[in-house]
Amino acid sequence: MNGKPEIHQQINRLRRILEYHNHRYHVLNSPEISDAEYDRLYRQLLDLEGLHPELVTPDSPTQRVGAEPQSGFSKVYHEVPMLSLGNAFSEAELQEFHRRVTSLAGTDDIEYVTELKIDGLAVSLTYENGILTRGATRGNGTEGEDVTSNLKTVRSIPLRLTGIPPSRLEVRGEAYLPLPAFRIMNESRADTGQDSFANPRNAAAGTLRQLDPKVAASRPLAFFAYSAVIDDAKSDITSQWDLLAFLMDCGFLVNPDRKLHRDIKGVTKYCRDWEKQRGTLPYEIDGVVVKVNSLAQQKKIGAVSREPRWAIAYKFQAATAITRLLEIRINVGRTGALIPYAVLDPVQLGGVTIKSATLHNEEDVRRKDIREGDTVVIKRAGDVIPQVVGPVLKKGTVRNDPFVYPERCPVCDAEVQKEDDGAFTYCLNRNCPAQRFESLKHFVSLEAMDIAGLGPQTLEKMLEMKIVTSPADLFSLTSEQILLLPGFKEKSASNLLESLEKSKSRDFPHILFALGIRHVGEVTARLLADAFRSIDNIKNAPREEIMAVPGIGPETADSINGFFRIRENLLQLDQLRKHGLRFELSGERKVPENNLPLEGKTVVITGTLDGYTRQEAKDAVAILGGKVSSSVSSKTDFLLVGANPGSKLAKARELRIGIIDANELERMMGKALK
Ligand code: IVH
């Protein structure tokens, strides 16, 4: 004996252990050992295989990387064609699909499975006796390319199946690049002067067609399995739902957000919900795939040309588009902040023409290196204002110089000053017309004083005619003055006077919010009103006392103190008071009562929440009765998600934890503090 059988056994044991931990990490998302421990075991296997190269097999975990660069890809013939799907662009088209299905199946009794339509590339994986022997792209459906070496680098693709696999199994699914990896990849490409990819799908396609598998290995693709070629006669799988369960048993990653529906009703809701929530996923989806669940019914319904008639892709409205950024311009906000925005070559996005998009702030433009003349990706999620995601860089194109921020206010030419860690520059002139206009707009808005009949054009005209220069002036308006404004008649003028009068009885928190103190949003205004009861108490409160209010941080406290140090603001307050506005809470102290929405719940926060600093969000949760914890576990009740969420989101999804956003939090606060 030369010890070979033992070595062989040892190698096999190590391989099984490594496969197990690979599966726990990349498929189940619940590792049991540290990366260092995994690496140690891996090196042990590598060493043993180095000593005994004759024992290396293609399914060894060491064979994921290391294949030699290729000169090209050989063609692969798909014996069972890889079909594509018909599209539905509306709920009506989904209903139409359902009618067709019931008529072809000869029954109304149809179950459906809905799956997220991952925006990646369809690939086919062939396993012989449980070992991955071939990985291919879809190509044109009948002929694709052999990209086995590249697909082997994908950690969520098992090199060897678990359970008792059939002698031959072809699994199909979507290879994709998760968003965090996509962002990192594009950043490093930009740093090294390479073209950036316009979207994760192109990046995934480029990766699969890499001739050097080492390059593919450096880009962490992932894979969701969604179908398999099975011989009905030999298999006891009778539905798509069971097929997905079988794929999981084989060791594949199957998307956790799949759903089985007894009828079409739930399908429509699923599509609608995911169209709204798509932005919370750590990968891109472009729709929902709706499939008839029963394989027998699928067979009966059949396919025409290259499309099955038992499945359809419900396509979402496009969320991103590519266009040219013509010019960067500056808006001056209510607080004097110089806010950059992009003037775009008009482009269609989600059914509307987009001509401009926000660039958030100076820091953002610098970080993303957005320049005039760039080709840019723009994004729209839900109803929010379109945003510029970033430039699409092509090698060899000559770019303009980075945008230079003005040294004076572009509206009033006053001096400007950088603040807030350089993210924003502010115009220091309190009389800046732009600031006056924005303050008035804010003051009359629905969430503030709720004064109907004062649109932006009217406000602008009032300022221009100098009949109004500050919010307090609104309450001295006479009907003669109003009648001088374009578009006003007797009736509309008296309506405006009436709504001005009515607004005087607005409660204190709304009035406080209407003042437009920097960092004092609706929620903060309510917190301040509750804690201090009157404007005078707030005015006289030292910084520490303001900061002691749960939900209020140092920046906000400074801004509040600063507001009351300015003489003009105090004069304005005086005038408003004279007009009868209430600057104190009336009646009983209102504290949130029982039925706090987050009573006894554990909440984890991730990402940047719109309208809240991290501290404010924590305090808001506390006010609502909840407890904030830092990591997601089975004990977490809710994940509070903002923009650019971290890995916590994926974890929460995996554990099926409830997900809420800033709007939801705001709603809860609104209810609890009413
Ligand atoms: S099923 C016969 N399921 O969408 C069914 N496709 O045009 C064929 N896709 O080429 C596909 N997620 O690349 C199916 N859960 C999913 C999918 C999915 C993404 C892609 C796939 C296919 C295209 C359909």
XYZ file of C-alpha atoms and ligand atoms in Angstrom:
698
model
C 0.000 0.000 0.000
C 1.312 3.466 -0.805
C -1.309 5.338 1.223
C -3.205 6.395 -1.929
C -6.644 5.203 -0.834
C -6.354 7.199 2.384
C -5.165 10.298 0.520
C -7.998 9.826 -1.911
C -10.443 9.616 0.965
C -8.982 12.639 2.643
C -9.198 14.651 -0.564
C -12.812 13.607 -1.072
C -13.706 14.452 2.489
C -12.162 17.918 2.125
C -14.053 18.464 -1.110
C -17.378 17.556 0.490
C -16.673 19.865 3.419
C -15.741 22.738 1.111
C -18.822 22.124 -1.050
C -20.996 22.155 2.040
C -19.624 25.485 3.232
C -19.712 26.973 -0.259
C -23.427 26.094 -0.408
C -24.076 27.549 3.041
C -22.376 30.779 2.063
C -23.431 31.354 -1.555
C -26.810 29.620 -1.710
C -28.268 29.565 1.784
C -26.671 32.876 2.768
C -25.897 31.508 6.215
C -22.251 30.606 6.630
C -21.141 28.430 9.503
C -17.425 29.085 9.361
C -15.271 32.155 8.853
C -13.701 33.031 5.519
C -10.306 32.370 7.055
C -11.341 28.880 8.098
C -12.705 28.212 4.603
C -9.445 29.420 3.070
C -7.462 27.164 5.388
C -9.431 24.080 4.285
C -9.162 25.169 0.667
C -5.387 25.493 0.879
C -5.186 22.095 2.496
C -7.011 20.601 -0.486
C -4.879 22.577 -2.922
C -1.705 21.258 -1.292
C -2.890 17.653 -1.390
C -3.937 17.977 -5.002
C -0.561 19.549 -5.776
C 1.140 16.468 -4.397
C -1.235 14.154 -6.244
C -2.202 15.825 -9.520
C -3.583 12.538 -10.837
C -6.356 12.777 -8.246
C -7.651 16.175 -9.465
C -11.203 15.913 -10.842
C -13.217 18.578 -12.723
C -15.744 18.894 -9.883
C -13.119 19.711 -7.252
C -13.696 23.108 -5.585
C -10.167 24.013 -6.673
C -11.282 23.786 -10.294
C -13.607 26.776 -10.136
C -10.732 29.008 -11.140
C -7.508 28.262 -12.843
C -8.579 27.163 -16.304
C -6.318 28.480 -19.054
C -7.410 31.384 -21.258
C -9.236 30.266 -24.388
C -8.927 31.478 -27.956
C -12.663 31.305 -28.535
C -15.832 29.481 -27.540
C -17.125 26.371 -29.206
C -20.770 26.154 -30.234
C -23.313 24.223 -28.224
C -26.507 22.820 -29.645
C -29.558 22.956 -27.339
C -31.417 19.741 -27.971
C -34.442 21.115 -26.204
C -34.558 24.737 -27.422
C -34.271 27.483 -24.840
C -37.501 29.367 -25.380
C -38.122 33.042 -24.893
C -41.265 34.612 -23.490
C -44.100 36.718 -24.785
C -44.565 40.032 -22.984
C -47.456 41.652 -21.157
C -47.117 45.403 -20.660
C -50.286 45.995 -18.667
C -52.706 44.299 -16.321
C -55.177 44.068 -19.189
C -52.639 42.053 -21.169
C -52.172 39.766 -18.172
C -55.920 39.154 -18.113
C -55.812 38.459 -21.826
C -53.051 35.896 -21.214
C -55.164 34.240 -18.527
C -58.173 34.029 -20.885
C -55.992 32.362 -23.521
C -54.590 29.935 -20.951
C -58.025 28.894 -19.667
C -59.354 28.388 -23.153
C -56.348 26.309 -24.259
C -56.294 24.296 -21.024
C -60.047 23.786 -21.212
C -60.504 24.772 -17.565
C -60.721 27.831 -15.324
C -58.887 25.996 -12.620
C -55.355 27.247 -13.175
C -52.645 27.699 -10.586
C -49.787 30.054 -11.381
C -46.254 30.467 -10.134
C -44.788 33.950 -10.263
C -41.048 34.523 -10.257
C -39.014 37.691 -10.477
C -37.642 38.252 -13.955
C -33.964 38.693 -13.249
C -32.222 40.978 -15.727
C -29.265 38.800 -16.579
C -28.604 36.070 -19.131
C -30.234 32.689 -19.562
C -27.759 29.840 -19.314
C -27.954 26.070 -19.439
C -25.996 23.746 -17.132
C -25.595 20.062 -17.920
C -24.827 17.582 -15.154
C -23.776 14.021 -15.882
C -23.969 11.685 -12.927
C -24.271 14.746 -10.764
C -21.144 16.487 -12.071
C -21.242 19.768 -14.003
C -19.907 18.941 -17.443
C -21.111 21.816 -19.565
C -22.315 25.359 -19.140
C -23.651 27.258 -22.136
C -25.234 30.558 -23.046
C -28.699 30.642 -24.566
C -27.472 32.149 -27.808
C -30.324 32.158 -30.295
C -32.187 29.475 -28.366
C -30.954 26.503 -30.377
C -27.279 27.336 -30.583
C -25.254 28.936 -27.821
C -21.634 29.070 -26.707
C -19.754 26.768 -24.391
C -18.740 28.960 -21.438
C -18.162 26.157 -18.929
C -14.909 27.574 -17.533
C -16.536 30.919 -16.806
C -19.687 29.426 -15.288
C -17.609 27.234 -13.025
C -16.352 30.388 -11.320
C -19.918 31.206 -10.204
C -20.108 30.191 -6.555
C -23.865 29.668 -6.473
C -23.581 27.071 -9.257
C -22.824 23.670 -7.741
C -20.023 21.746 -9.439
C -21.585 18.590 -8.051
C -25.267 18.101 -7.249
C -26.493 17.092 -3.825
C -29.138 14.424 -3.212
C -29.648 11.610 -5.678
C -29.478 13.249 -9.077
C -30.599 11.588 -12.303
C -27.835 10.342 -14.623
C -28.305 13.419 -16.762
C -29.868 16.727 -15.784
C -30.009 20.022 -17.653
C -30.741 22.981 -15.406
C -31.626 26.416 -16.724
C -31.586 29.733 -15.032
C -30.308 33.266 -15.005
C -26.694 34.311 -14.504
C -26.539 37.879 -13.212
C -24.287 40.394 -11.530
C -25.529 41.673 -8.148
C -25.729 45.468 -7.925
C -23.061 46.037 -5.254
C -20.556 44.057 -7.340
C -21.625 45.972 -10.450
C -20.983 49.309 -8.774
C -17.580 48.291 -7.451
C -16.635 46.898 -10.840
C -17.585 50.078 -12.698
C -15.770 52.264 -10.205
C -12.565 50.323 -10.583
C -12.922 50.303 -14.371
C -13.295 54.065 -14.359
C -10.216 54.338 -12.122
C -8.140 52.338 -14.577
C -9.437 54.161 -17.625
C -11.614 51.331 -18.942
C -15.118 51.702 -20.365
C -17.841 51.346 -17.766
C -20.769 49.020 -18.328
C -24.141 50.690 -18.840
C -25.984 48.126 -16.703
C -25.431 44.888 -14.761
C -26.817 42.824 -17.623
C -24.135 44.016 -20.058
C -21.534 43.465 -17.374
C -22.748 39.883 -16.871
C -22.753 39.254 -20.627
C -19.219 40.624 -20.940
C -18.118 38.424 -18.069
C -19.577 35.221 -19.510
C -17.810 35.899 -22.792
C -14.445 36.470 -21.131
C -11.752 34.369 -22.724
C -9.746 34.358 -19.519
C -11.657 32.585 -16.733
C -9.474 34.360 -14.164
C -11.064 37.641 -15.204
C -14.506 36.040 -14.949
C -13.612 34.767 -11.481
C -12.815 38.302 -10.353
C -16.385 39.389 -11.119
C -18.777 37.741 -8.700
C -21.631 36.573 -10.898
C -24.499 34.719 -9.265
C -27.079 32.287 -10.599
C -30.764 31.650 -9.914
C -32.103 28.320 -11.186
C -35.669 28.443 -12.552
C -36.196 25.419 -14.758
C -34.859 22.051 -15.854
C -35.300 19.749 -18.800
C -37.046 16.770 -17.308
C -38.458 13.634 -18.799
C -42.072 13.579 -17.498
C -42.268 9.821 -17.926
C -39.385 9.210 -15.547
C -39.974 12.005 -13.083
C -42.415 12.461 -10.246
C -42.235 16.235 -10.502
C -45.653 17.429 -11.665
C -45.484 21.190 -11.242
C -43.211 24.210 -11.610
C -43.464 24.735 -7.838
C -42.171 21.203 -7.172
C -39.512 21.660 -9.807
C -38.174 24.710 -7.947
C -38.117 22.704 -4.704
C -36.257 19.917 -6.514
C -33.690 22.420 -7.799
C -33.103 23.616 -4.262
C -32.602 20.032 -3.123
C -29.992 19.667 -5.843
C -28.074 22.573 -4.266
C -29.160 25.466 -6.486
C -30.036 28.970 -5.470
C -33.713 29.517 -6.276
C -35.106 33.005 -5.953
C -36.802 33.327 -2.533
C -39.470 35.711 -3.800
C -41.308 33.136 -5.906
C -44.971 32.621 -5.133
C -47.664 30.030 -5.808
C -51.129 31.410 -6.586
C -54.412 29.499 -6.566
C -55.746 31.858 -9.230
C -54.924 34.893 -11.392
C -56.014 37.482 -8.794
C -52.904 37.182 -6.666
C -50.748 37.286 -9.793
C -51.786 40.841 -10.647
C -51.093 42.009 -7.114
C -47.677 40.337 -7.102
C -46.762 42.134 -10.345
C -47.987 45.467 -9.046
C -46.192 45.099 -5.704
C -42.883 44.123 -7.250
C -42.997 46.960 -9.744
C -42.996 49.277 -6.727
C -40.478 47.346 -4.654
C -37.963 46.458 -7.335
C -35.536 49.112 -6.106
C -35.130 47.337 -2.769
C -33.515 44.256 -4.333
C -29.740 43.832 -4.518
C -30.046 42.893 -8.214
C -32.000 44.242 -11.169
C -35.286 42.800 -12.297
C -37.174 43.951 -15.371
C -40.463 42.191 -14.732
C -42.255 39.156 -13.396
C -42.464 35.764 -15.105
C -45.900 34.176 -14.746
C -45.998 30.411 -15.323
C -48.840 27.881 -15.295
C -47.965 25.635 -12.356
C -49.123 22.213 -13.563
C -46.678 20.577 -15.989
C -49.553 18.567 -17.478
C -51.443 21.780 -18.199
C -48.261 23.351 -19.615
C -47.963 20.453 -22.011
C -51.597 20.721 -23.054
C -51.320 24.461 -23.666
C -48.090 24.080 -25.653
C -45.901 26.583 -27.462
C -45.999 28.574 -30.673
C -42.803 29.247 -32.542
C -40.245 30.010 -29.836
C -42.624 31.050 -27.075
C -44.522 28.873 -24.636
C -48.185 29.829 -24.350
C -48.274 28.780 -20.678
C -45.912 31.520 -19.499
C -45.592 35.250 -19.984
C -43.241 38.019 -18.913
C -45.019 40.950 -17.264
C -42.602 43.775 -18.113
C -42.141 46.749 -15.813
C -41.928 50.281 -17.108
C -38.298 51.044 -17.853
C -36.562 52.418 -14.797
C -33.397 53.648 -16.452
C -32.498 55.289 -19.723
C -29.380 56.624 -21.372
C -29.035 60.127 -22.732
C -26.670 63.069 -23.037
C -26.172 65.533 -20.234
C -26.234 68.859 -22.033
C -25.592 71.211 -19.168
C -25.234 71.381 -15.399
C -27.265 74.214 -13.868
C -27.746 75.442 -10.338
C -30.978 75.979 -8.456
C -31.049 77.971 -5.240
C -33.200 76.283 -2.634
C -35.232 77.609 0.254
C -32.313 77.379 2.656
C -29.980 78.997 0.129
C -28.399 75.688 -0.871
C -26.998 75.703 -4.401
C -28.464 72.516 -5.841
C -27.081 71.215 -9.122
C -29.366 69.701 -11.734
C -28.863 68.257 -15.166
C -30.362 69.550 -18.385
C -30.748 66.456 -20.550
C -31.248 65.636 -24.160
C -34.968 64.721 -23.850
C -35.474 60.981 -23.445
C -38.423 58.646 -22.828
C -38.430 56.915 -19.478
C -41.319 54.961 -18.025
C -43.795 56.608 -20.376
C -42.789 60.245 -19.859
C -40.282 62.551 -21.514
C -37.470 63.520 -19.184
C -35.673 66.802 -19.843
C -33.939 67.359 -16.541
C -32.815 65.373 -13.528
C -31.479 66.112 -10.089
C -27.793 65.815 -9.297
C -28.409 65.940 -5.508
C -25.399 67.934 -4.378
C -21.901 69.000 -5.188
C -20.253 66.098 -3.442
C -22.356 63.631 -5.443
C -21.385 65.185 -8.788
C -17.737 65.017 -7.794
C -17.884 61.450 -6.500
C -19.668 60.145 -9.579
C -17.508 62.352 -11.807
C -20.441 63.628 -13.842
C -19.495 66.205 -16.468
C -21.276 68.272 -19.067
C -21.425 66.475 -22.398
C -21.273 63.012 -20.807
C -23.521 60.168 -21.835
C -25.327 59.368 -18.601
C -27.648 56.769 -17.138
C -30.768 58.268 -15.615
C -33.125 56.532 -13.238
C -36.671 56.975 -12.063
C -38.119 54.919 -9.230
C -41.843 55.295 -8.577
C -42.923 58.909 -8.719
C -39.672 60.400 -7.535
C -37.763 62.984 -9.524
C -35.417 61.461 -12.084
C -31.827 61.173 -10.971
C -28.551 60.971 -12.815
C -26.970 57.665 -11.795
C -23.620 58.278 -13.412
C -21.710 58.646 -16.666
C -21.182 55.874 -19.196
C -17.561 56.207 -20.142
C -16.142 55.112 -23.453
C -12.452 54.853 -24.068
C -11.093 57.510 -26.359
C -13.870 60.072 -25.931
C -12.640 63.486 -24.976
C -14.557 64.766 -21.979
C -15.182 68.259 -20.744
C -13.391 69.434 -17.614
C -15.125 68.721 -14.306
C -17.903 71.169 -13.485
C -16.728 74.212 -11.572
C -19.054 75.504 -8.904
C -19.872 79.187 -9.003
C -18.186 81.336 -6.391
C -21.192 83.607 -6.178
C -24.915 82.918 -6.031
C -26.145 82.404 -9.602
C -29.384 84.229 -8.728
C -28.343 87.249 -6.633
C -24.572 87.250 -7.078
C -24.026 87.268 -3.309
C -21.190 85.483 -1.604
C -21.528 81.717 -1.101
C -20.124 79.448 1.577
C -19.390 75.733 1.718
C -21.004 73.847 4.592
C -22.180 70.415 5.699
C -18.876 68.666 5.005
C -18.610 70.230 1.588
C -21.721 68.535 0.260
C -23.552 71.853 -0.079
C -22.697 75.436 -0.825
C -25.072 78.096 0.467
C -25.945 81.568 -0.737
C -25.456 83.816 2.283
C -27.901 86.502 1.201
C -31.127 86.119 3.129
C -32.813 88.449 0.668
C -31.827 86.350 -2.308
C -34.926 86.264 -4.539
C -34.520 82.545 -5.095
C -34.542 81.901 -1.361
C -37.512 84.175 -0.889
C -39.439 82.370 -3.589
C -38.589 78.902 -2.263
C -39.427 79.915 1.325
C -42.811 81.187 0.223
C -43.460 78.042 -1.789
C -42.616 75.968 1.253
C -44.689 78.133 3.579
C -47.897 77.771 1.572
C -47.409 74.073 0.736
C -49.917 71.423 1.701
C -47.696 69.927 4.410
C -47.019 73.374 5.913
C -49.710 76.115 5.971
C -51.834 74.475 3.291
C -52.839 77.721 1.589
C -54.746 76.815 -1.554
C -54.674 79.047 -4.633
C -51.038 80.128 -4.491
C -49.161 78.412 -7.296
C -45.506 79.085 -8.127
C -46.381 81.548 -10.918
C -48.533 83.616 -8.594
C -45.835 83.677 -5.926
C -43.253 84.693 -8.453
C -45.467 87.498 -9.715
C -46.132 88.712 -6.158
C -42.412 88.921 -5.482
C -41.797 90.643 -8.766
C -44.514 93.217 -8.051
C -43.123 93.545 -4.528
C -46.560 93.180 -2.954
C -45.144 90.281 -0.959
C -41.569 89.824 0.192
C -41.977 87.426 3.108
C -44.580 84.932 4.391
C -46.065 87.439 6.848
C -46.872 89.801 3.967
C -49.296 87.222 2.590
C -51.658 87.951 5.481
C -51.771 91.685 4.683
C -52.834 91.136 1.082
C -55.936 93.035 0.069
C -58.383 91.923 -2.578
C -57.367 94.950 -4.696
C -53.770 93.733 -4.708
C -54.784 90.189 -5.519
C -56.907 91.369 -8.417
C -53.798 92.898 -9.977
C -52.323 89.420 -10.341
C -52.786 87.610 -13.642
C -55.599 85.071 -13.635
C -57.423 86.388 -10.561
C -61.106 87.388 -10.611
C -63.460 88.397 -7.782
C -64.253 84.807 -6.898
C -60.710 83.444 -6.943
C -59.473 86.468 -4.993
C -62.030 85.960 -2.260
C -61.204 82.231 -2.210
C -57.554 83.057 -1.676
C -58.345 85.462 1.146
C -60.509 82.801 2.689
C -57.818 80.136 2.579
C -55.317 82.613 4.023
C -57.705 83.288 6.875
C -58.330 79.600 7.433
C -54.618 78.821 7.530
C -54.238 81.069 10.578
C -55.801 78.335 12.683
C -53.199 75.776 11.594
C -51.749 73.998 14.634
C -48.355 74.857 16.056
C -46.332 71.910 14.630
C -47.412 72.778 11.074
C -46.569 76.441 11.601
C -43.191 75.517 13.021
C -42.508 73.362 9.974
C -43.693 76.162 7.663
C -40.973 78.481 9.008
C -38.509 76.471 6.969
C -35.762 76.168 9.568
C -32.988 74.110 8.028
C -33.133 70.430 9.128
C -36.568 70.888 10.722
C -38.802 68.581 8.723
C -42.377 67.628 9.548
C -41.405 65.020 12.094
C -38.797 67.155 13.818
C -41.273 70.026 14.016
C -43.728 67.758 15.815
C -41.065 66.504 18.190
C -40.018 70.054 19.026
C -43.587 71.207 19.542
C -44.299 68.295 21.846
C -41.154 68.770 23.870
C -41.213 72.566 24.207
C -44.891 73.445 23.769
C -44.195 76.983 22.464
C -41.926 78.904 20.130
C -40.607 80.981 23.013
C -39.483 77.884 24.865
C -37.712 76.665 21.754
C -36.140 80.058 21.213
C -34.789 80.145 24.766
C -33.637 76.529 24.899
C -29.892 75.996 24.978
C -28.392 73.661 22.388
C -28.060 70.773 24.881
C -31.705 70.931 25.803
C -32.746 70.754 22.170
C -30.399 67.842 21.572
C -31.906 66.042 24.542
C -35.127 65.610 22.570
C -35.141 62.098 21.127
C -34.907 62.418 17.378
C -32.901 65.623 17.269
C -29.184 65.672 16.566
C -26.506 68.345 16.971
C -26.773 69.687 13.419
C -30.481 70.310 13.829
C -29.989 71.857 17.265
C -27.390 74.255 15.854
C -29.630 75.191 12.997
C -32.524 75.922 15.379
C -30.343 78.074 17.651
C -28.974 79.839 14.608
C -32.448 80.614 13.292
C -33.403 82.524 16.427
C -30.202 84.537 16.407
C -31.192 86.261 13.199
C -33.057 89.511 13.755
C -35.072 89.282 10.561
C -36.415 85.904 11.586
C -37.550 87.277 14.937
C -39.268 90.189 13.206
C -40.972 87.764 10.858
C -42.197 85.700 13.819
C -43.546 88.817 15.484
C -45.471 89.811 12.402
C -46.900 86.327 11.957
C -47.985 86.346 15.583
C -49.700 89.690 15.069
C -51.653 88.145 12.211
C -52.991 85.618 14.683
C -50.857 82.546 14.020
C -50.526 80.287 17.040
C -47.026 79.719 18.284
C -47.852 77.297 21.071
C -49.567 73.982 21.512
C -53.150 74.331 22.554
C -55.060 71.976 24.802
C -53.817 68.866 26.481
C -50.336 67.538 25.926
C -50.555 64.985 23.180
C -48.283 62.051 23.686
C -48.425 58.915 21.658
C -50.778 56.515 23.386
C -51.116 52.758 23.331
C -51.161 51.088 19.971
C -47.739 52.399 19.125
C -47.076 50.882 15.738
C -43.649 49.497 16.647
C -44.446 48.558 20.270
C -42.139 45.726 21.312
C -40.698 45.364 17.803
C -37.043 45.103 16.896
C -35.973 47.213 13.942
C -32.726 47.231 11.988
C -31.826 50.234 9.825
C -29.895 50.186 6.542
C -29.170 52.731 3.812
C -29.786 56.461 3.661
C -33.302 57.383 4.702
C -34.968 60.195 2.892
C -35.544 63.051 5.338
C -33.915 61.420 8.359
C -30.393 61.300 9.654
C -29.438 57.966 11.160
C -29.934 59.354 14.649
C -33.326 60.802 13.783
C -34.426 57.459 12.390
C -33.297 55.666 15.543
C -35.168 58.105 17.708
C -38.250 57.881 15.550
C -38.257 54.128 16.024
C -37.897 54.613 19.775
C -40.758 57.099 19.834
C -42.912 54.562 18.037
C -42.186 52.006 20.755
C -39.561 50.003 18.871
C -36.036 48.947 19.672
C -33.176 49.435 17.220
C -30.706 46.641 16.763
C -27.648 46.595 14.545
C -27.792 43.239 12.825
C -30.516 41.284 11.091
C -31.469 37.981 12.668
C -34.560 35.855 13.070
C -35.442 38.136 16.012
C -35.708 41.196 13.774
C -39.277 42.323 13.090
C -38.650 45.057 10.541
C -35.871 46.296 8.332
C -36.048 50.051 7.761
C -34.565 50.573 4.312
C -33.211 53.697 2.649
C -31.257 54.372 -0.532
C -28.158 52.252 -1.208
C -28.958 49.586 1.369
C -26.237 47.203 2.464
C -26.174 43.429 2.697
C -28.741 43.578 5.484
C -31.458 43.820 2.885
C -30.573 40.524 1.254
C -30.410 38.921 4.682
C -33.805 40.330 5.671
C -35.345 39.048 2.462
C -33.872 35.645 3.053
C -35.381 35.593 6.538
C -38.682 37.011 5.248
C -38.514 40.008 7.523
C -40.949 42.886 7.010
C -39.459 45.791 5.100
C -40.439 49.426 5.661
C -39.126 52.640 4.171
C -38.907 56.294 5.194
C -42.419 56.998 3.886
C -43.850 54.242 6.032
C -41.958 55.563 9.056
C -43.217 59.051 8.348
C -46.780 57.714 8.144
C -46.416 55.891 11.451
C -45.065 59.032 13.068
C -47.890 61.047 11.600
C -50.469 58.676 13.040
C -48.832 58.215 16.413
C -48.385 61.909 17.058
C -51.717 63.168 15.713
S -38.544 31.188 -17.867
C -40.008 28.933 -21.210
N -38.058 32.370 -15.582
O -36.301 36.081 -19.284
C -39.555 29.809 -20.145
N -37.089 33.286 -17.556
O -37.683 36.161 -22.362
C -38.296 30.503 -20.455
N -35.666 35.245 -17.162
O -34.550 34.223 -21.678
C -37.793 31.392 -19.440
N -35.912 35.302 -14.971
O -33.299 35.030 -19.606
C -37.842 32.380 -16.915
N -37.676 33.293 -13.483
C -37.465 33.299 -14.804
C -36.643 34.264 -15.431
C -36.491 34.226 -16.825
C -35.327 35.868 -16.028
C -35.232 35.650 -18.510
C -34.574 34.560 -19.288
C -35.366 34.406 -20.558
C -36.123 35.686 -20.623
C -37.486 35.478 -21.215
